[in-house]
N, CA and C atoms as an extended XYZ file, in Angstrom:
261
Properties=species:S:1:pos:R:3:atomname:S:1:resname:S:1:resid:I:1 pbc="F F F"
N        -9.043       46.171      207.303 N   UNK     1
C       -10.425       45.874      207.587 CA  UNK     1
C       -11.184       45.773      206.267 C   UNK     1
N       -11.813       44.887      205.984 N   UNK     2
C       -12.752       44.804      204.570 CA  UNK     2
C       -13.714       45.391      204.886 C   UNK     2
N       -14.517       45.961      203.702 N   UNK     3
C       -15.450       47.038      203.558 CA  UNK     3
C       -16.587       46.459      204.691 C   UNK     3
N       -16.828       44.906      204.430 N   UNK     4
C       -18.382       45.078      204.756 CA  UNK     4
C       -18.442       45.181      206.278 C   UNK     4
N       -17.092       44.822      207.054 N   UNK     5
C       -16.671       44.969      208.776 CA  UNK     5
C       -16.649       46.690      208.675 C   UNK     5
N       -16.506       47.329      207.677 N   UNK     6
C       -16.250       48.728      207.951 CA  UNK     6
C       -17.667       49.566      207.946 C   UNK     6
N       -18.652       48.678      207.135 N   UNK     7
C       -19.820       49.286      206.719 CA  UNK     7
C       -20.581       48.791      208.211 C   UNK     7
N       -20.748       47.419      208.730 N   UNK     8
C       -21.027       47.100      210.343 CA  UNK     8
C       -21.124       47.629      211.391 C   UNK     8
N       -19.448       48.209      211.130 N   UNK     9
C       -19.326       49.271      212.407 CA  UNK     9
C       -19.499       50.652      212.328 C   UNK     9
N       -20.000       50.960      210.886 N   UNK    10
C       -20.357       52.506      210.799 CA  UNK    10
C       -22.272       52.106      211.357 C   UNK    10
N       -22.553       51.437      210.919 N   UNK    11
C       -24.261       50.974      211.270 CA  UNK    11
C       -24.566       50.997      212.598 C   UNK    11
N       -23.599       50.412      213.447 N   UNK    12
C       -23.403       49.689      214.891 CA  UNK    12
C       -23.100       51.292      215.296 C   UNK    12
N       -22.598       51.616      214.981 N   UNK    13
C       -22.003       53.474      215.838 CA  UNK    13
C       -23.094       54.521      215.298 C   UNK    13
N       -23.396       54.733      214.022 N   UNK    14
C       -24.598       55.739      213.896 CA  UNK    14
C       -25.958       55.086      214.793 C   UNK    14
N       -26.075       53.388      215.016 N   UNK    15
C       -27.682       52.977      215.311 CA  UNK    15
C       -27.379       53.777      217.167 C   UNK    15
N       -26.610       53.253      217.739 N   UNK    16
C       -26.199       53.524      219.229 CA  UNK    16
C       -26.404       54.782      218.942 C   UNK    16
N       -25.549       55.768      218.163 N   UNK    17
C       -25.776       57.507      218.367 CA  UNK    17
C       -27.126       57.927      218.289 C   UNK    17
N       -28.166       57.336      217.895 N   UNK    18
C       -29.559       57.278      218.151 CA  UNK    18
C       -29.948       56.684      218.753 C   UNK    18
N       -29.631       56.220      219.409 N   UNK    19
C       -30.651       55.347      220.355 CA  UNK    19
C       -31.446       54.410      219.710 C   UNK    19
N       -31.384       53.796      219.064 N   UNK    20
C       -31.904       52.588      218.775 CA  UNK    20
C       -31.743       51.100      218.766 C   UNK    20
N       -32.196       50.264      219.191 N   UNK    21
C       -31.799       49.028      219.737 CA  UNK    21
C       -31.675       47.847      218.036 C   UNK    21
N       -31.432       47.535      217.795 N   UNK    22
C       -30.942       46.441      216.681 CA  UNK    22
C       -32.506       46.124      216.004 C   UNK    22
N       -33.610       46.123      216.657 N   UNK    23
C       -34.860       45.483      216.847 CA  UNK    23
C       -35.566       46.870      215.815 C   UNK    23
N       -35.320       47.829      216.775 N   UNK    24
C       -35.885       49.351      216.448 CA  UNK    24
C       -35.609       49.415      214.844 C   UNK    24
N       -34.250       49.710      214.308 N   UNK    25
C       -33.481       49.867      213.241 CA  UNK    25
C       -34.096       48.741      212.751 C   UNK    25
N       -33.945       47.783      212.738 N   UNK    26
C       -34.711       46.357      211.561 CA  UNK    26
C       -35.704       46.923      211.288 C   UNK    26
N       -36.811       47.108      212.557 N   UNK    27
C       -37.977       47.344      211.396 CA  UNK    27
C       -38.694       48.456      210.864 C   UNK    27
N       -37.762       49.546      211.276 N   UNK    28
C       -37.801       50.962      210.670 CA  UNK    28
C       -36.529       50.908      209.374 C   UNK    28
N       -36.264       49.669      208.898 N   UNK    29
C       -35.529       49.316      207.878 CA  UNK    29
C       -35.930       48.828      206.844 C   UNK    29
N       -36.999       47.665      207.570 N   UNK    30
C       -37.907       46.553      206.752 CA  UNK    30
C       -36.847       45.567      206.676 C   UNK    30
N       -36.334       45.098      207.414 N   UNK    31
C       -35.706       43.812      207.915 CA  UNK    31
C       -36.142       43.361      208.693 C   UNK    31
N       -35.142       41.885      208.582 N   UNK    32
C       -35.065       41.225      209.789 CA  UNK    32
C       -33.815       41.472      211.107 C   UNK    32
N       -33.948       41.317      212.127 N   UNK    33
C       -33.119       41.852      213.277 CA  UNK    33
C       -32.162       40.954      212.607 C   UNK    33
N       -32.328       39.495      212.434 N   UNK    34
C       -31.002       39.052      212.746 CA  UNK    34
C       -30.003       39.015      210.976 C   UNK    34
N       -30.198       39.558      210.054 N   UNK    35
C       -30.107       40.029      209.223 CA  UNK    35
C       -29.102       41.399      209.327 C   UNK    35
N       -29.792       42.271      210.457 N   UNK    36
C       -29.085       43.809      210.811 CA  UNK    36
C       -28.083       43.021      211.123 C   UNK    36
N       -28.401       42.219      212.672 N   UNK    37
C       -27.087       41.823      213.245 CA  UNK    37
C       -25.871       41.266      212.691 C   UNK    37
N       -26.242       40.631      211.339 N   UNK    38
C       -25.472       39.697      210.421 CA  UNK    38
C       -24.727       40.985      209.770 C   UNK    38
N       -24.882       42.606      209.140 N   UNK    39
C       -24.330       43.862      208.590 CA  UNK    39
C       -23.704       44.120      209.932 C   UNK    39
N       -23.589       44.253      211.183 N   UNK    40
C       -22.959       44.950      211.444 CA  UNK    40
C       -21.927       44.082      212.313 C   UNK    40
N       -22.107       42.431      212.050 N   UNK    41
C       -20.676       41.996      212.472 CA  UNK    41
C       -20.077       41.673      211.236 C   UNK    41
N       -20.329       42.378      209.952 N   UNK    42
C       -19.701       42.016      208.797 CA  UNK    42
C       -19.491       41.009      208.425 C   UNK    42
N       -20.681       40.192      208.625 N   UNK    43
C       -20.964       38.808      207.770 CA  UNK    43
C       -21.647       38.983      206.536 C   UNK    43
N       -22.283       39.993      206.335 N   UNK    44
C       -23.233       40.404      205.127 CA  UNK    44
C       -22.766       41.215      204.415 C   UNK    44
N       -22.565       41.289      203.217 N   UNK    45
C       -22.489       42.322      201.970 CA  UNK    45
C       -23.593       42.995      201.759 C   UNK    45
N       -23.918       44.107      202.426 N   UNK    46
C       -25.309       44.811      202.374 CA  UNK    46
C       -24.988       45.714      200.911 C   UNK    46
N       -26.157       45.207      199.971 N   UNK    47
C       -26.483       46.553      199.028 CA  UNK    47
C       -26.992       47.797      198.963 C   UNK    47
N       -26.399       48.611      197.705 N   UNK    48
C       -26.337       50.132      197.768 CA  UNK    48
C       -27.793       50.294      198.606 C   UNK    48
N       -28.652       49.351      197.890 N   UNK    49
C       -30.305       49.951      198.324 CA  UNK    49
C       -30.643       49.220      199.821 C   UNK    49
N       -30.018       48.716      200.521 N   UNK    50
C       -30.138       47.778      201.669 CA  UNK    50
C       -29.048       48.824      202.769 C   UNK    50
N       -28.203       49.601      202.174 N   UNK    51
C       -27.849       50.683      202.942 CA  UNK    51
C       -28.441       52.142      202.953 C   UNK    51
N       -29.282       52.376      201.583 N   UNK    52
C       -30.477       53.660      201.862 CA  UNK    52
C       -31.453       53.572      202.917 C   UNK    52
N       -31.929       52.015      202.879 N   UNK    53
C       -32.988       51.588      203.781 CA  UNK    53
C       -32.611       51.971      205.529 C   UNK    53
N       -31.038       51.417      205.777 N   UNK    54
C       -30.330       51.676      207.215 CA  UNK    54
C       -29.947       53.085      206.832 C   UNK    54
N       -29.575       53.686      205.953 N   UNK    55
C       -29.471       55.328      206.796 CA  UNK    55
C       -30.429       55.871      206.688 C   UNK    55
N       -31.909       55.944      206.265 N   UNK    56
C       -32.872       56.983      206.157 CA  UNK    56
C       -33.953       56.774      207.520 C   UNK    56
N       -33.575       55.667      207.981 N   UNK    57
C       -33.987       55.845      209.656 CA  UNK    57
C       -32.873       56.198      210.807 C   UNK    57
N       -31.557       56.174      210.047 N   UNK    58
C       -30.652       56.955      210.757 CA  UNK    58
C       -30.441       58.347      210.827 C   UNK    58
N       -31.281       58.931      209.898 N   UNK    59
C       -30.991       60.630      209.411 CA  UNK    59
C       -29.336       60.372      209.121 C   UNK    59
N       -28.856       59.399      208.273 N   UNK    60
C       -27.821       59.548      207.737 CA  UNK    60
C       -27.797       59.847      206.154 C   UNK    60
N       -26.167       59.891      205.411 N   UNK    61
C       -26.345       59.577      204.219 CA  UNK    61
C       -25.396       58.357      203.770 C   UNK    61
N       -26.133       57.359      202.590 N   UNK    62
C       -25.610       56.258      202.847 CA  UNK    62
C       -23.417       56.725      202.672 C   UNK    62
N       -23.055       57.199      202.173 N   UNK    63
C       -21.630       57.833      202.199 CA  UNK    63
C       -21.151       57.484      203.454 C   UNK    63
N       -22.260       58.090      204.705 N   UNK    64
C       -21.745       57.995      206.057 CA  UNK    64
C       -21.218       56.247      206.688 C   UNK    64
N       -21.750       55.716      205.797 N   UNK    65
C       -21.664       54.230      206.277 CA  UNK    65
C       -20.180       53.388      205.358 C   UNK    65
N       -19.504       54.229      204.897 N   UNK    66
C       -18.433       53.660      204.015 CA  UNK    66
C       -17.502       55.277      204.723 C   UNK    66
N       -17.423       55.675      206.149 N   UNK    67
C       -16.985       56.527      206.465 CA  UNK    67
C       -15.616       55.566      207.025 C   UNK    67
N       -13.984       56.088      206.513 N   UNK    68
C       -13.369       55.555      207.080 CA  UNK    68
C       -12.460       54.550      206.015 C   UNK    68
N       -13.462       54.532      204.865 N   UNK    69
C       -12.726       53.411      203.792 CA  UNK    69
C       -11.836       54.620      203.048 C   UNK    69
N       -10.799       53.612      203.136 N   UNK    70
C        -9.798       54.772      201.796 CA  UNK    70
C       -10.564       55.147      200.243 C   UNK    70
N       -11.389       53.953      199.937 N   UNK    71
C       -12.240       54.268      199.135 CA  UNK    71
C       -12.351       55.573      198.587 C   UNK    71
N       -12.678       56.362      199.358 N   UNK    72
C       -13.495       57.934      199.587 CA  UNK    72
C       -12.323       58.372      199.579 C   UNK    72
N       -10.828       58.158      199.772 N   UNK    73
C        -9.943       58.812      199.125 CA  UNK    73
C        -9.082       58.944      198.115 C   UNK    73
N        -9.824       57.941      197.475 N   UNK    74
C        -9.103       57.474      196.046 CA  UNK    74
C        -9.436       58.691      194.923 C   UNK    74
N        -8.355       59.218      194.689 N   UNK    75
C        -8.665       60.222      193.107 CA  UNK    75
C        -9.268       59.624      192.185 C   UNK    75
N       -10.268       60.402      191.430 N   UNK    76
C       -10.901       59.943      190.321 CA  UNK    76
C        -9.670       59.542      189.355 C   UNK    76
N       -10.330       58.325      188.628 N   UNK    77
C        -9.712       57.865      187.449 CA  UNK    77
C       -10.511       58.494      186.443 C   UNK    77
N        -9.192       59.578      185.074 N   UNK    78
C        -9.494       60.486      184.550 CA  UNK    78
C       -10.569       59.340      183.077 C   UNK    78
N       -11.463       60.014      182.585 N   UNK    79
C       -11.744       59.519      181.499 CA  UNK    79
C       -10.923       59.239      180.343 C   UNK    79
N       -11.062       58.099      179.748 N   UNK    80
C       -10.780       57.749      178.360 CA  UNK    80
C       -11.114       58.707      177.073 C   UNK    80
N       -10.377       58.464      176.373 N   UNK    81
C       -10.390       59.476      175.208 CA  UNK    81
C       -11.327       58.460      174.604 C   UNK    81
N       -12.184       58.684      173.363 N   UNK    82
C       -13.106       57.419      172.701 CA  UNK    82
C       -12.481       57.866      171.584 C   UNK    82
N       -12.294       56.605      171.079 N   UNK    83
C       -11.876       56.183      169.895 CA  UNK    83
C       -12.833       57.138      168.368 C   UNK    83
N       -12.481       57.154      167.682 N   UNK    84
C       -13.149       58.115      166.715 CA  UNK    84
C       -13.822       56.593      165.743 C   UNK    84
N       -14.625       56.936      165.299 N   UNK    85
C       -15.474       56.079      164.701 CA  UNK    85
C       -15.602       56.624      163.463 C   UNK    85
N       -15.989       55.738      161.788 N   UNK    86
C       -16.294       55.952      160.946 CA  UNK    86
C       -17.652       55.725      160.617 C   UNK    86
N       -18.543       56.726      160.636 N   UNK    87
C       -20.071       56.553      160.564 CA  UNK    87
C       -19.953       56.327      158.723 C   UNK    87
């Protein structure tokens, strides 16, 4: 499943667990409905700040909406050593 079908159906399942109709969520979002509708059949690449907007009328956190991606189980990649420099 690609992220943005994964980010859709986390939107589509937290908006229903509230009770809110597609209409409700848009404009307690500051969207447009058919815009929402376009994120949650994963036609849209919604940004970091276009997913704060959909969880803070969800009482979510945006994390919750990338719930499910292996993403979130990927080990950190350790830092680089930096090169030493001659000032």
């Amino acid at each position: 499943m690609e992220l943005c079908e994964l980010v859709g159906r986390n939107v589509r399942r937290h908006r229903a667990a509230a009770g809110l109709t597609q209409e409700e969520l848009a404009f307690r979002a500051g969207m447009d409905r058919t815009y929402l509708s376009d994120i949650e059949r994963g036609r849209r690449n919604p940004t970091l700040l276009t997913m704060q907007d959909l969880a803070v009328p969800l009482n979510i956190n945006v994390v919750d909406l990338l719930e499910g991606s292996q993403l979130l189980d990927l080990p950190k990649t350790p830092s680089r050593p930096r090169a030493a420099r001659d000032f």
